[in-house]
mmCIF file of C-alpha atoms in Angstrom:
data_model
loop_
_atom_site.group_PDB
_atom_site.id
_atom_site.type_symbol
_atom_site.label_atom_id
_atom_site.label_comp_id
_atom_site.label_asym_id
_atom_site.label_seq_id
_atom_site.Cartn_x
_atom_site.Cartn_y
_atom_site.Cartn_z
ATOM 1 C CA UNK T 204 68.147 5.525 -34.052
ATOM 2 C CA UNK T 205 65.677 6.296 -31.216
ATOM 3 C CA UNK T 206 65.991 2.418 -30.359
ATOM 4 C CA UNK T 207 69.475 3.292 -29.194
ATOM 5 C CA UNK T 208 68.423 6.042 -26.633
ATOM 6 C CA UNK T 209 68.255 4.182 -23.444
ATOM 7 C CA UNK T 210 65.121 5.272 -21.636
ATOM 8 C CA UNK T 211 65.463 5.678 -17.599
ATOM 9 C CA UNK T 212 63.603 3.039 -16.053
ATOM 10 C CA UNK T 213 60.456 3.792 -13.656
ATOM 11 C CA UNK T 214 61.315 3.320 -10.033
ATOM 12 C CA UNK T 215 58.749 2.110 -8.043
ATOM 13 C CA UNK T 216 57.603 3.959 -5.260
ATOM 14 C CA UNK T 217 59.496 2.739 -2.011
ATOM 15 C CA UNK T 218 57.043 1.901 0.429
ATOM 16 C CA UNK T 219 59.462 1.700 3.067
ATOM 17 C CA UNK T 220 60.683 4.802 2.866
ATOM 18 C CA UNK T 221 57.940 6.882 1.579
ATOM 19 C CA UNK T 222 58.264 10.353 -0.188
ATOM 20 C CA UNK T 223 54.793 11.543 0.467
ATOM 21 C CA UNK T 224 54.215 13.852 3.438
ATOM 22 C CA UNK T 225 53.041 11.000 5.495
ATOM 23 C CA UNK T 226 52.902 12.653 8.682
ATOM 24 C CA UNK T 227 51.031 15.394 7.598
ATOM 25 C CA UNK T 228 48.389 13.434 5.627
ATOM 26 C CA UNK T 229 47.997 11.094 8.662
ATOM 27 C CA UNK T 230 47.250 13.929 11.272
ATOM 28 C CA UNK T 231 44.995 15.720 8.875
ATOM 29 C CA UNK T 232 42.985 12.021 8.857
ATOM 30 C CA UNK T 233 42.866 12.056 12.573
ATOM 31 C CA UNK T 234 41.858 15.181 13.568
ATOM 32 C CA UNK T 235 39.514 15.820 10.628
ATOM 33 C CA UNK T 236 37.755 12.593 11.340
ATOM 34 C CA UNK T 237 37.397 13.762 15.203
ATOM 35 C CA UNK T 238 35.798 16.998 13.835
ATOM 36 C CA UNK T 239 33.673 15.021 11.586
ATOM 37 C CA UNK T 240 31.977 13.122 14.298
ATOM 38 C CA UNK T 241 31.610 16.115 16.741
ATOM 39 C CA UNK T 242 28.420 17.015 15.676
ATOM 40 C CA UNK T 243 26.960 13.412 16.112
ATOM 41 C CA UNK T 244 28.507 13.614 19.887
ATOM 42 C CA UNK T 245 26.943 16.736 20.585
ATOM 43 C CA UNK T 246 23.408 16.325 19.401
ATOM 44 C CA UNK T 247 22.786 12.705 18.785
ATOM 45 C CA UNK T 248 22.594 9.442 21.227
ATOM 46 C CA UNK T 249 25.210 7.048 21.157
ATOM 47 C CA UNK T 250 23.250 4.225 19.186
ATOM 48 C CA UNK T 251 23.168 6.882 16.095
ATOM 49 C CA UNK T 252 26.443 7.963 16.671
ATOM 50 C CA UNK T 253 27.886 4.578 16.408
ATOM 51 C CA UNK T 254 26.201 3.819 13.472
ATOM 52 C CA UNK T 255 27.563 7.131 11.809
ATOM 53 C CA UNK T 256 31.005 5.923 12.912
ATOM 54 C CA UNK T 257 31.084 2.750 11.117
ATOM 55 C CA UNK T 258 29.531 4.192 7.871
ATOM 56 C CA UNK T 259 32.174 7.191 7.479
ATOM 57 C CA UNK T 260 34.931 4.860 8.324
ATOM 58 C CA UNK T 261 34.675 3.185 5.116
ATOM 59 C CA UNK T 262 35.192 5.915 2.984
ATOM 60 C CA UNK T 263 37.959 6.832 5.134
ATOM 61 C CA UNK T 264 39.340 3.567 4.700
ATOM 62 C CA UNK T 265 39.487 3.489 0.947
ATOM 63 C CA UNK T 266 41.145 7.151 1.144
ATOM 64 C CA UNK T 267 44.016 5.475 3.212
ATOM 65 C CA UNK T 268 44.061 2.554 0.520
ATOM 66 C CA UNK T 269 44.462 5.449 -2.342
ATOM 67 C CA UNK T 270 47.371 7.159 -0.484
ATOM 68 C CA UNK T 271 49.232 3.912 -0.096
ATOM 69 C CA UNK T 272 51.127 4.582 -3.366
ATOM 70 C CA UNK T 273 52.507 7.830 -2.213
ATOM 71 C CA UNK T 274 52.732 7.091 1.607
ATOM 72 C CA UNK T 275 53.678 3.549 2.112
ATOM 73 C CA UNK T 276 51.702 1.166 4.328
ATOM 74 C CA UNK T 277 51.990 3.454 7.322
ATOM 75 C CA UNK T 278 49.061 5.238 6.431
ATOM 76 C CA UNK T 279 46.946 2.579 7.446
ATOM 77 C CA UNK T 280 47.995 3.100 11.129
ATOM 78 C CA UNK T 281 46.680 6.545 10.741
ATOM 79 C CA UNK T 282 43.365 5.427 9.443
ATOM 80 C CA UNK T 283 42.613 3.212 12.578
ATOM 81 C CA UNK T 284 43.967 5.685 14.879
ATOM 82 C CA UNK T 285 41.389 8.060 13.055
ATOM 83 C CA UNK T 286 38.721 5.618 14.069
ATOM 84 C CA UNK T 287 39.815 6.022 17.845
ATOM 85 C CA UNK T 288 39.689 9.628 17.542
ATOM 86 C CA UNK T 289 36.345 9.451 15.994
ATOM 87 C CA UNK T 290 35.144 7.263 19.134
ATOM 88 C CA UNK T 291 36.552 9.917 21.376
ATOM 89 C CA UNK T 292 34.573 12.755 19.900
ATOM 90 C CA UNK T 293 31.320 10.908 20.018
ATOM 91 C CA UNK T 294 31.925 9.525 23.821
ATOM 92 C CA UNK T 295 33.678 12.351 25.483
ATOM 93 C CA UNK T 296 34.476 15.462 23.332
ATOM 94 C CA UNK T 297 30.997 15.803 21.987
ATOM 95 C CA UNK T 298 29.517 16.170 25.756
ATOM 96 C CA UNK T 299 31.958 18.416 26.615
ATOM 97 C CA UNK T 300 31.681 21.102 23.561
ATOM 98 C CA UNK T 301 27.796 20.654 24.321
ATOM 99 C CA UNK T 302 28.300 21.575 27.997
ATOM 100 C CA UNK T 303 30.682 24.335 27.257
ATOM 101 C CA UNK T 304 28.259 25.704 24.527
ATOM 102 C CA UNK T 305 25.293 25.201 26.728
ATOM 103 C CA UNK T 306 23.306 23.248 23.852
ATOM 104 C CA UNK T 307 22.992 19.686 25.438
ATOM 105 C CA UNK T 308 23.294 20.113 29.050
ATOM 106 C CA UNK T 309 20.708 22.246 31.657
ATOM 107 C CA UNK T 310 21.477 22.978 35.149
ATOM 108 C CA UNK T 311 18.925 23.956 37.686
ATOM 109 C CA UNK T 312 15.697 22.793 36.047
ATOM 110 C CA UNK T 313 12.463 22.490 38.065
ATOM 111 C CA UNK T 314 10.772 19.438 37.777
ATOM 112 C CA UNK T 315 8.048 21.265 36.046
ATOM 113 C CA UNK T 316 10.074 22.791 33.315
ATOM 114 C CA UNK T 317 11.501 19.450 32.268
ATOM 115 C CA UNK T 318 9.208 19.276 29.347
ATOM 116 C CA UNK T 319 10.630 22.666 27.977
ATOM 117 C CA UNK T 320 14.308 20.895 27.822
ATOM 118 C CA UNK T 321 13.520 17.619 27.005
ATOM 119 C CA UNK T 322 15.734 17.822 23.579
ATOM 120 C CA UNK T 323 18.499 18.482 25.690
ATOM 121 C CA UNK T 324 20.809 15.406 26.304
ATOM 122 C CA UNK T 325 21.306 15.934 29.980
ATOM 123 C CA UNK T 326 19.126 17.818 32.720
ATOM 124 C CA UNK T 327 20.081 18.179 36.123
ATOM 125 C CA UNK T 328 17.259 19.435 38.797
ATOM 126 C CA UNK T 329 16.665 21.677 41.287
ATOM 127 C CA UNK T 330 13.688 21.701 43.649
ATOM 128 C CA UNK T 331 12.542 18.229 43.595
ATOM 129 C CA UNK T 332 11.957 15.385 45.875
ATOM 130 C CA UNK T 333 11.196 11.806 45.793
ATOM 131 C CA UNK T 334 7.562 10.384 45.087
ATOM 132 C CA UNK T 335 7.643 7.069 47.128
ATOM 133 C CA UNK T 336 4.134 6.256 45.357
ATOM 134 C CA UNK T 337 5.746 6.046 41.970
ATOM 135 C CA UNK T 338 8.896 3.314 42.254
ATOM 136 C CA UNK T 339 9.775 0.059 41.665
ATOM 137 C CA UNK T 340 11.784 -2.387 39.753
ATOM 138 C CA UNK T 341 11.514 -4.851 36.632
ATOM 139 C CA UNK T 342 13.804 -7.208 34.408
ATOM 140 C CA UNK T 343 14.072 -6.397 31.132
ATOM 141 C CA UNK T 344 16.515 -6.929 27.897
ATOM 142 C CA UNK T 345 18.551 -3.648 26.848
ATOM 143 C CA UNK T 346 17.030 -2.560 23.490
ATOM 144 C CA UNK T 347 20.159 -1.572 21.729
ATOM 145 C CA UNK T 348 18.525 -0.793 18.176
ATOM 146 C CA UNK T 349 14.902 -0.362 17.094
ATOM 147 C CA UNK T 350 14.796 1.286 13.837
ATOM 148 C CA UNK T 351 12.666 0.488 10.798
ATOM 149 C CA UNK T 352 11.423 -2.841 12.558
ATOM 150 C CA UNK T 353 14.875 -4.077 13.076
ATOM 151 C CA UNK T 354 15.309 -4.718 16.822
ATOM 152 C CA UNK T 355 18.751 -5.800 18.438
ATOM 153 C CA UNK T 356 18.559 -6.945 22.115
ATOM 154 C CA UNK T 357 21.347 -6.868 24.596
ATOM 155 C CA UNK T 358 21.669 -8.848 28.096
ATOM 156 C CA UNK T 359 18.614 -8.984 30.348
ATOM 157 C CA UNK T 360 19.072 -6.058 33.206
ATOM 158 C CA UNK T 361 17.427 -4.957 36.345
ATOM 159 C CA UNK T 362 16.050 -1.567 36.129
ATOM 160 C CA UNK T 363 14.576 0.709 38.837
ATOM 161 C CA UNK T 364 12.757 3.705 38.479
ATOM 162 C CA UNK T 365 11.752 6.374 41.388
ATOM 163 C CA UNK T 366 9.131 9.072 40.184
ATOM 164 C CA UNK T 367 10.166 12.779 41.033
ATOM 165 C CA UNK T 368 7.713 15.620 42.031
ATOM 166 C CA UNK T 369 8.420 19.068 42.426
ATOM 167 C CA UNK T 370 8.589 21.085 45.909
ATOM 168 C CA UNK T 371 6.576 24.161 44.329
ATOM 169 C CA UNK T 372 3.985 22.674 41.781
ATOM 170 C CA UNK T 373 1.867 19.950 42.745
ATOM 171 C CA UNK T 374 1.265 18.573 39.493
ATOM 172 C CA UNK T 375 3.560 18.146 36.472
ATOM 173 C CA UNK T 376 2.771 18.768 33.291
ATOM 174 C CA UNK T 377 4.882 15.584 32.124
ATOM 175 C CA UNK T 378 5.967 12.703 34.495
ATOM 176 C CA UNK T 379 9.551 12.865 35.316
ATOM 177 C CA UNK T 380 11.365 9.275 36.688
ATOM 178 C CA UNK T 381 14.626 8.659 37.759
ATOM 179 C CA UNK T 382 16.358 5.306 36.159
ATOM 180 C CA UNK T 383 19.179 3.308 36.941
ATOM 181 C CA UNK T 384 19.857 -0.013 35.951
ATOM 182 C CA UNK T 385 22.524 -2.998 36.524
ATOM 183 C CA UNK T 386 23.339 -6.633 36.091
ATOM 184 C CA UNK T 387 20.513 -9.062 37.825
ATOM 185 C CA UNK T 388 23.254 -9.797 40.467
ATOM 186 C CA UNK T 389 23.730 -6.334 41.351
ATOM 187 C CA UNK T 390 21.683 -3.436 42.841
ATOM 188 C CA UNK T 391 21.845 0.058 41.259
ATOM 189 C CA UNK T 392 21.091 3.075 43.335
ATOM 190 C CA UNK T 393 20.182 6.508 43.034
ATOM 191 C CA UNK T 394 23.397 8.703 44.631
ATOM 192 C CA UNK T 395 21.761 11.438 46.859
ATOM 193 C CA UNK T 396 24.443 13.984 45.630
ATOM 194 C CA UNK T 397 23.292 13.406 42.083
ATOM 195 C CA UNK T 398 20.734 15.745 40.710
ATOM 196 C CA UNK T 399 19.808 14.185 37.045
ATOM 197 C CA UNK T 400 21.796 12.861 34.272
ATOM 198 C CA UNK T 401 21.171 11.535 30.680
ATOM 199 C CA UNK T 402 17.748 12.338 29.338
ATOM 200 C CA UNK T 403 15.559 9.054 28.243
ATOM 201 C CA UNK T 404 12.441 9.655 25.959
ATOM 202 C CA UNK T 405 12.023 6.378 24.523
ATOM 203 C CA UNK T 406 12.198 3.041 26.494
ATOM 204 C CA UNK T 407 15.783 1.431 26.691
ATOM 205 C CA UNK T 408 14.405 -1.945 27.456
ATOM 206 C CA UNK T 409 12.135 -4.360 25.679
ATOM 207 C CA UNK T 410 8.897 -5.434 28.193
ATOM 208 C CA UNK T 411 5.301 -5.807 27.673
ATOM 209 C CA UNK T 412 4.541 -4.461 31.078
ATOM 210 C CA UNK T 413 4.139 -0.900 31.119
ATOM 211 C CA UNK T 414 6.371 0.059 34.091
ATOM 212 C CA UNK T 415 6.454 3.948 33.252
ATOM 213 C CA UNK T 416 3.631 5.858 31.510
ATOM 214 C CA UNK T 417 3.870 6.746 27.994
ATOM 215 C CA UNK T 418 5.183 10.738 27.466
ATOM 216 C CA UNK T 419 7.178 10.453 30.717
ATOM 217 C CA UNK T 420 10.930 11.793 30.709
ATOM 218 C CA UNK T 421 13.219 9.306 32.271
ATOM 219 C CA UNK T 422 16.749 10.539 33.640
ATOM 220 C CA UNK T 423 19.550 8.045 33.589
ATOM 221 C CA UNK T 424 20.590 8.991 37.209
ATOM 222 C CA UNK T 425 23.936 9.983 37.723
ATOM 223 C CA UNK T 426 26.256 11.921 39.836
ATOM 224 C CA UNK T 427 29.177 14.003 38.371
ATOM 225 C CA UNK T 428 27.500 17.294 37.290
ATOM 226 C CA UNK T 429 29.912 19.969 35.644
ATOM 227 C CA UNK T 430 33.010 18.396 37.235
ATOM 228 C CA UNK T 431 31.924 15.134 35.167
ATOM 229 C CA UNK T 432 31.999 16.954 31.636
ATOM 230 C CA UNK T 433 35.162 18.530 32.409
ATOM 231 C CA UNK T 434 36.517 15.294 33.205
ATOM 232 C CA UNK T 435 35.308 14.184 29.766
ATOM 233 C CA UNK T 436 36.727 17.252 27.747
ATOM 234 C CA UNK T 437 40.204 16.982 29.437
ATOM 235 C CA UNK T 438 40.294 13.293 28.683
ATOM 236 C CA UNK T 439 39.079 13.512 24.880
ATOM 237 C CA UNK T 440 42.006 16.539 24.282
ATOM 238 C CA UNK T 441 44.590 14.447 25.965
ATOM 239 C CA UNK T 442 43.765 11.165 23.881
ATOM 240 C CA UNK T 443 43.639 12.919 20.837
ATOM 241 C CA UNK T 444 47.051 14.201 21.573
ATOM 242 C CA UNK T 445 48.335 11.257 22.751
ATOM 243 C CA UNK T 446 47.075 9.513 19.420
ATOM 244 C CA UNK T 447 49.067 12.452 17.389
ATOM 245 C CA UNK T 448 52.155 11.605 19.198
ATOM 246 C CA UNK T 449 51.726 7.846 18.384
ATOM 247 C CA UNK T 450 51.276 8.647 14.779
ATOM 248 C CA UNK T 451 54.316 10.858 14.988
ATOM 249 C CA UNK T 452 56.379 7.855 15.821
ATOM 250 C CA UNK T 453 54.678 5.447 13.583
ATOM 251 C CA UNK T 454 55.522 7.816 10.757
ATOM 252 C CA UNK T 455 58.987 8.910 11.540
ATOM 253 C CA UNK T 456 60.199 5.483 13.033
ATOM 254 C CA UNK T 457 61.176 3.912 9.651
ATOM 255 C CA UNK T 458 63.575 6.945 8.798
ATOM 256 C CA UNK T 459 65.173 7.015 12.393
ATOM 257 C CA UNK T 460 65.723 3.214 11.999
ATOM 258 C CA UNK T 461 67.473 3.919 8.619
ATOM 259 C CA UNK T 462 69.537 6.383 10.172
ATOM 260 C CA UNK T 463 70.814 4.388 12.754
ATOM 261 C CA UNK T 464 71.832 1.817 10.329
ATOM 262 C CA UNK T 465 74.051 4.102 8.479
#
């Protein structure tokens, strides 16, 4: 008698009109991935942070594939928007948060104190002057990655360096250099309004000629200071907000089109 009972057919999930809370899931992905990569943007260099971005994106992609059954294919857009939000955290938001909390940015550092703050990402000096006896330039390829004996090179660039000395101390505990680089056809400079920049402890070039003594601290000279970090924070927050709004349109657009057809 059970053979006469009509069993209801199982309905396959309609991927064009997903039943699951696709917008909420995607929004959590976008902001969670940005928060996950924030410590990398605050404390670690871009080369390591970019590697972390790639490695952590793979589990996120598999998570998006897992949600396909309940949310539909639109969730994949949230996955790739999350990749953009993660990149924003590494490039901009991490520096801004580090500046606000005072973790990675130091201002008004004397040249003789640079060694005490060499683990910071950015240093800006005071009471310094140029040492004209320690300046020069050279051509060398950019060393993009040097991990576990695996070296990846970028294009050949023109590097300039300028030694810095203190106005108050005759001999510095560690040599301090201002650095800049550009393509072979262009000239880089040290803007007079700048007072420091990104800390370079290991050479970012590949050259057999020892241009700068070992143990020196290099500062990738750049103007901006506090205003630059505020711009980075504004741009990062605006970008994440834009990605969230864009995701809202992507998530709800099929439903809006369906209502217009009806």
